[in-house]
Short mmCIF file of N, CA and C in Angstrom, two decimals:
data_model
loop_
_atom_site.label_atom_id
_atom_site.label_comp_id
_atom_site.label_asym_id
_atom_site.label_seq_id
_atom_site.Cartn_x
_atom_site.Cartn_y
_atom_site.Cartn_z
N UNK A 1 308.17 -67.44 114.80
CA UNK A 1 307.37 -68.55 115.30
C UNK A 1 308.09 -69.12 116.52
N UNK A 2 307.42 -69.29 117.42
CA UNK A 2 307.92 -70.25 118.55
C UNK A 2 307.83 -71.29 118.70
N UNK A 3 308.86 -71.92 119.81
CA UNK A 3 309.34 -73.44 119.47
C UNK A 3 307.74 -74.29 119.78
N UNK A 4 306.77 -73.26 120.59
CA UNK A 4 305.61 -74.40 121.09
C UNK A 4 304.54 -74.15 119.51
N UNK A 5 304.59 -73.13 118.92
CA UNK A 5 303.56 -72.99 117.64
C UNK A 5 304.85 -73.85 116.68
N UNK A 6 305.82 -74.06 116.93
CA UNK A 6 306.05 -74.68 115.54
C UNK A 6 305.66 -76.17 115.77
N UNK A 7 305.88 -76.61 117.20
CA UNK A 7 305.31 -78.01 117.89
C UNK A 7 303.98 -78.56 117.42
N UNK A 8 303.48 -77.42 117.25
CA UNK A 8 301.72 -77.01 117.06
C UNK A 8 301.54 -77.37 115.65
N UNK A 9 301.92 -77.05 114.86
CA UNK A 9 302.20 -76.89 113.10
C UNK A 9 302.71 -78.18 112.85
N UNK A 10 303.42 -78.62 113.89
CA UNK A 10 303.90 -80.36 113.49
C UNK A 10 303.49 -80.91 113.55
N UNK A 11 302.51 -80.93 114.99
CA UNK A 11 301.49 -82.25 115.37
C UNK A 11 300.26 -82.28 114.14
N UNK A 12 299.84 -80.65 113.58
CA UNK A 12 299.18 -80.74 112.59
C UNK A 12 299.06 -81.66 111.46
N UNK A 13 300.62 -81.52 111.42
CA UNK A 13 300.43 -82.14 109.56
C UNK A 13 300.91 -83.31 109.92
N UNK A 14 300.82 -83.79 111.06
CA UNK A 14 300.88 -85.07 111.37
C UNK A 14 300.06 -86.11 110.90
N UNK A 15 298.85 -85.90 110.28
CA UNK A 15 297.76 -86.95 109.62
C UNK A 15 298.22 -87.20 108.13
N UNK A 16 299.32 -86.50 107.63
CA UNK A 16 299.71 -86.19 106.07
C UNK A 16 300.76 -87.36 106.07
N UNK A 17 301.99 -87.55 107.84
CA UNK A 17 302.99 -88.68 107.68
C UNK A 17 302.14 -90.31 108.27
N UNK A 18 300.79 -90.11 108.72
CA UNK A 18 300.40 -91.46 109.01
C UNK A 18 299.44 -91.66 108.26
N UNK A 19 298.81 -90.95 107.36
CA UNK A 19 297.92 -91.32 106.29
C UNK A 19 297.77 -91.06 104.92
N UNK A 20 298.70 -90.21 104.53
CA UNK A 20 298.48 -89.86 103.51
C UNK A 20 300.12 -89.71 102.47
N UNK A 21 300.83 -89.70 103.10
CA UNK A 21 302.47 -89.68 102.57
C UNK A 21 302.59 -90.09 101.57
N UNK A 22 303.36 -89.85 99.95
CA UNK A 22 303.73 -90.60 98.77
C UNK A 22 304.90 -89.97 98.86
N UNK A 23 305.77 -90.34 98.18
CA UNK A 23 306.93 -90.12 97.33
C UNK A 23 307.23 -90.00 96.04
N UNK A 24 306.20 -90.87 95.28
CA UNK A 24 306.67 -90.54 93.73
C UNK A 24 304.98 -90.86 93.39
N UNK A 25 304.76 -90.87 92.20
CA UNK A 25 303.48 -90.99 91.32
C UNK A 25 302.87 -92.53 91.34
N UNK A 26 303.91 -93.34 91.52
CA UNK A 26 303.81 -94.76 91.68
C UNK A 26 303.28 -95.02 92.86
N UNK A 27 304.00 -94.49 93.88
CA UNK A 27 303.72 -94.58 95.39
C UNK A 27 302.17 -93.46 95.84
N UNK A 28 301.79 -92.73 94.64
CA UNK A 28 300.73 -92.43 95.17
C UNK A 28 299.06 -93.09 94.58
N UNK A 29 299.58 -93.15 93.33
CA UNK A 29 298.61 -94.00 92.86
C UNK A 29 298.55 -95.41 93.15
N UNK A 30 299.39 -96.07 94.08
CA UNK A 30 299.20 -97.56 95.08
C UNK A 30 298.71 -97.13 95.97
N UNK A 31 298.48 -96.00 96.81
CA UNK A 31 297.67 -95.60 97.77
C UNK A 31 296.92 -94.58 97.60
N UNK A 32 296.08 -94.12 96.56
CA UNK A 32 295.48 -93.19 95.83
C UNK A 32 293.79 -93.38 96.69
N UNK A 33 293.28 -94.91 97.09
CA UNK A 33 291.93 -94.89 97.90
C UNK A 33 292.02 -94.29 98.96
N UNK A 34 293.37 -94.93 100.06
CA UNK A 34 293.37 -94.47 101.09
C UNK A 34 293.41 -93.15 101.05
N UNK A 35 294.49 -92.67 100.21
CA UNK A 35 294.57 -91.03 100.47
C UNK A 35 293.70 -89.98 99.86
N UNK A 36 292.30 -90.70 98.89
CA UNK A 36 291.44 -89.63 98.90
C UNK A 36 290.12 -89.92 99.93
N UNK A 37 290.02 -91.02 100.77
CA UNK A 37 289.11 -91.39 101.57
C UNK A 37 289.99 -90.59 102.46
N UNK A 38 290.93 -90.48 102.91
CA UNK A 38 291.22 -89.23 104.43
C UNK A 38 291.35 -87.85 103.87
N UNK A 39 291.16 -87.32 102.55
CA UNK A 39 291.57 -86.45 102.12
C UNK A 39 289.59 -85.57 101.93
N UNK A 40 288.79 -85.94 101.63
CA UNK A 40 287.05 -86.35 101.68
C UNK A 40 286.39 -86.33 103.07
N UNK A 41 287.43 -86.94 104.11
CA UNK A 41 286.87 -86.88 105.49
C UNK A 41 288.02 -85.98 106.38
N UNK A 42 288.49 -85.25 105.80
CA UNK A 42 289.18 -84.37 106.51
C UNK A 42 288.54 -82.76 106.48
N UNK A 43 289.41 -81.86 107.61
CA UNK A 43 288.35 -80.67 106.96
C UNK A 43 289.28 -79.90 106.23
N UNK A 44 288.69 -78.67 105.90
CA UNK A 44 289.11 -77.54 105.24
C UNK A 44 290.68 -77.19 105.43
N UNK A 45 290.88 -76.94 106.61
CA UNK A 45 292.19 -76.35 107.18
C UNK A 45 293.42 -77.51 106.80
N UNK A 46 293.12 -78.99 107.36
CA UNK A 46 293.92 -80.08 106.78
C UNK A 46 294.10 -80.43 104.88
N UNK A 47 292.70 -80.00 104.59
CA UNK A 47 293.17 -79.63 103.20
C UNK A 47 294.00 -78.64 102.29
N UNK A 48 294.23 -77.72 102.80
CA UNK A 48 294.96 -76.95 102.53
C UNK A 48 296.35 -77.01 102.94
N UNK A 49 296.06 -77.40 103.96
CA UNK A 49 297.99 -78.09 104.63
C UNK A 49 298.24 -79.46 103.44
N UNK A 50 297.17 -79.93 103.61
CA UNK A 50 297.72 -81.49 102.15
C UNK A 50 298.05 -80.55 100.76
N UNK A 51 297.57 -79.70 100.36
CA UNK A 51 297.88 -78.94 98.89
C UNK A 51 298.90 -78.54 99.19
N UNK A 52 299.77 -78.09 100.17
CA UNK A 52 300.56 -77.07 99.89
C UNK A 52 301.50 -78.50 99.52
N UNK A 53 301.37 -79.32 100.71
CA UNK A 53 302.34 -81.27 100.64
C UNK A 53 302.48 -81.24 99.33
N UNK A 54 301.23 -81.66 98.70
CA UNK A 54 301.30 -82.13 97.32
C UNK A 54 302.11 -81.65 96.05
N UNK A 55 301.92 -79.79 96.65
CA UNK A 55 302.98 -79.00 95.54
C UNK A 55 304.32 -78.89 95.95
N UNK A 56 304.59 -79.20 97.32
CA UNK A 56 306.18 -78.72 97.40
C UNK A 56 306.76 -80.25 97.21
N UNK A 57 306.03 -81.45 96.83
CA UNK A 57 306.86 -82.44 96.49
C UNK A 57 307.65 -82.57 95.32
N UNK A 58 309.27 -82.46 95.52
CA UNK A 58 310.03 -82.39 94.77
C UNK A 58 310.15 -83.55 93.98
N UNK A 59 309.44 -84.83 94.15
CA UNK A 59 310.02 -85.97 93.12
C UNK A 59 309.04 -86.17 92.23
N UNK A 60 307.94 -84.94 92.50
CA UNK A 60 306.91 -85.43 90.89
C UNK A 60 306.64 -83.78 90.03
N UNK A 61 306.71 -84.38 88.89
CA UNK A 61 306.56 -83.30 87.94
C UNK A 61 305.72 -82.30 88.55
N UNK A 62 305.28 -81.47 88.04
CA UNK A 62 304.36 -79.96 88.15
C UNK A 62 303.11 -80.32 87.13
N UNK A 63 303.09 -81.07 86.18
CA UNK A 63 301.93 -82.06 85.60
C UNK A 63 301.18 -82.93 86.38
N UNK A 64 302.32 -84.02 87.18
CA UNK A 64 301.88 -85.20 88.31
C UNK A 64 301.18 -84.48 89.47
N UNK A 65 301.67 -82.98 90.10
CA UNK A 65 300.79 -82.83 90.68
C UNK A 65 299.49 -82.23 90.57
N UNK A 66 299.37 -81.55 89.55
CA UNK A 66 297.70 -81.21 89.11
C UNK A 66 297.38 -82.06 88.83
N UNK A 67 297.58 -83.48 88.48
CA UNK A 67 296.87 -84.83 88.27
C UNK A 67 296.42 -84.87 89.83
N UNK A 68 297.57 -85.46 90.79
CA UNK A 68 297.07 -85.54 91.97
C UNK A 68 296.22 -84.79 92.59
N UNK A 69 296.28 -83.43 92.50
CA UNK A 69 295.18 -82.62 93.15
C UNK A 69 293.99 -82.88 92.04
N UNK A 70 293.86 -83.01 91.61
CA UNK A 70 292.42 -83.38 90.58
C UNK A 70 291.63 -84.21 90.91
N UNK A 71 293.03 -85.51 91.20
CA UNK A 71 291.69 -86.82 91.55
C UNK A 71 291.63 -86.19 92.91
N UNK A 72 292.23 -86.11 93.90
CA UNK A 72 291.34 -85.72 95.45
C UNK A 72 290.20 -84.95 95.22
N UNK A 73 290.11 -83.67 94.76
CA UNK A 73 289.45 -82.89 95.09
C UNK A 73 288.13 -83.42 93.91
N UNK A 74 288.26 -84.48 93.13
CA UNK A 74 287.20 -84.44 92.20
C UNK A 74 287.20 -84.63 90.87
N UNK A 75 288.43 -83.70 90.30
CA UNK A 75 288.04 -82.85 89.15
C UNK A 75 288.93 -83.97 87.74
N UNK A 76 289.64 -85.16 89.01
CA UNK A 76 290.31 -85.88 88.00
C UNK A 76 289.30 -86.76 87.23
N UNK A 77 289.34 -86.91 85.66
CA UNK A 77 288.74 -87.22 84.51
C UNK A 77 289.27 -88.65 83.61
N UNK A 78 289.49 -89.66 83.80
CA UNK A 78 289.97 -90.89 82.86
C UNK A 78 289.84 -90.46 81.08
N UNK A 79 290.60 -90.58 80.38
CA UNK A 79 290.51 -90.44 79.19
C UNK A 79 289.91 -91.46 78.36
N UNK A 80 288.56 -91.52 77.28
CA UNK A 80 287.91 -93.05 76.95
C UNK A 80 288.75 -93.41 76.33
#
């Protein structure tokens, strides 16, 4: 990769550090509207750059993140 495509790849996932960023499960579910309202109006290609985010985050379980990808994409369910 070259230094101008990796430039390229940065500016990309640039909408992930001004809109969408968590750190832990706490920090995502306090910003859980914002980040499925840009996650809903984003396209295809930015979604897939946010999944890969979501799984290589090291400070939440491998449970926390199929929660998180659930509620974005939909499929998350409240228990009665």
């Amino acid at each position: 990769m070259t230094k101008k495509e990796l430039k390229e790849w940065y500016k990309a996932c640039d909408f992930i550090k001004k809109e969408m960023q968590f750190y832990s499960i706490k920090d995502f579910w306090k910003n859980s509207s914002n980040i499925n309202y840009f996650f809903k109006n984003s396209n295809s290609y930015d979604r897939q750059l946010y999944q890969w985010y979501v799984f290589a985050n090291p400070n939440i379980s491998q449970a926390q993140k199929e929660m998180v990808w659930n509620y974005i994409t939909g499929y998350y369910k409240e228990e009665d």
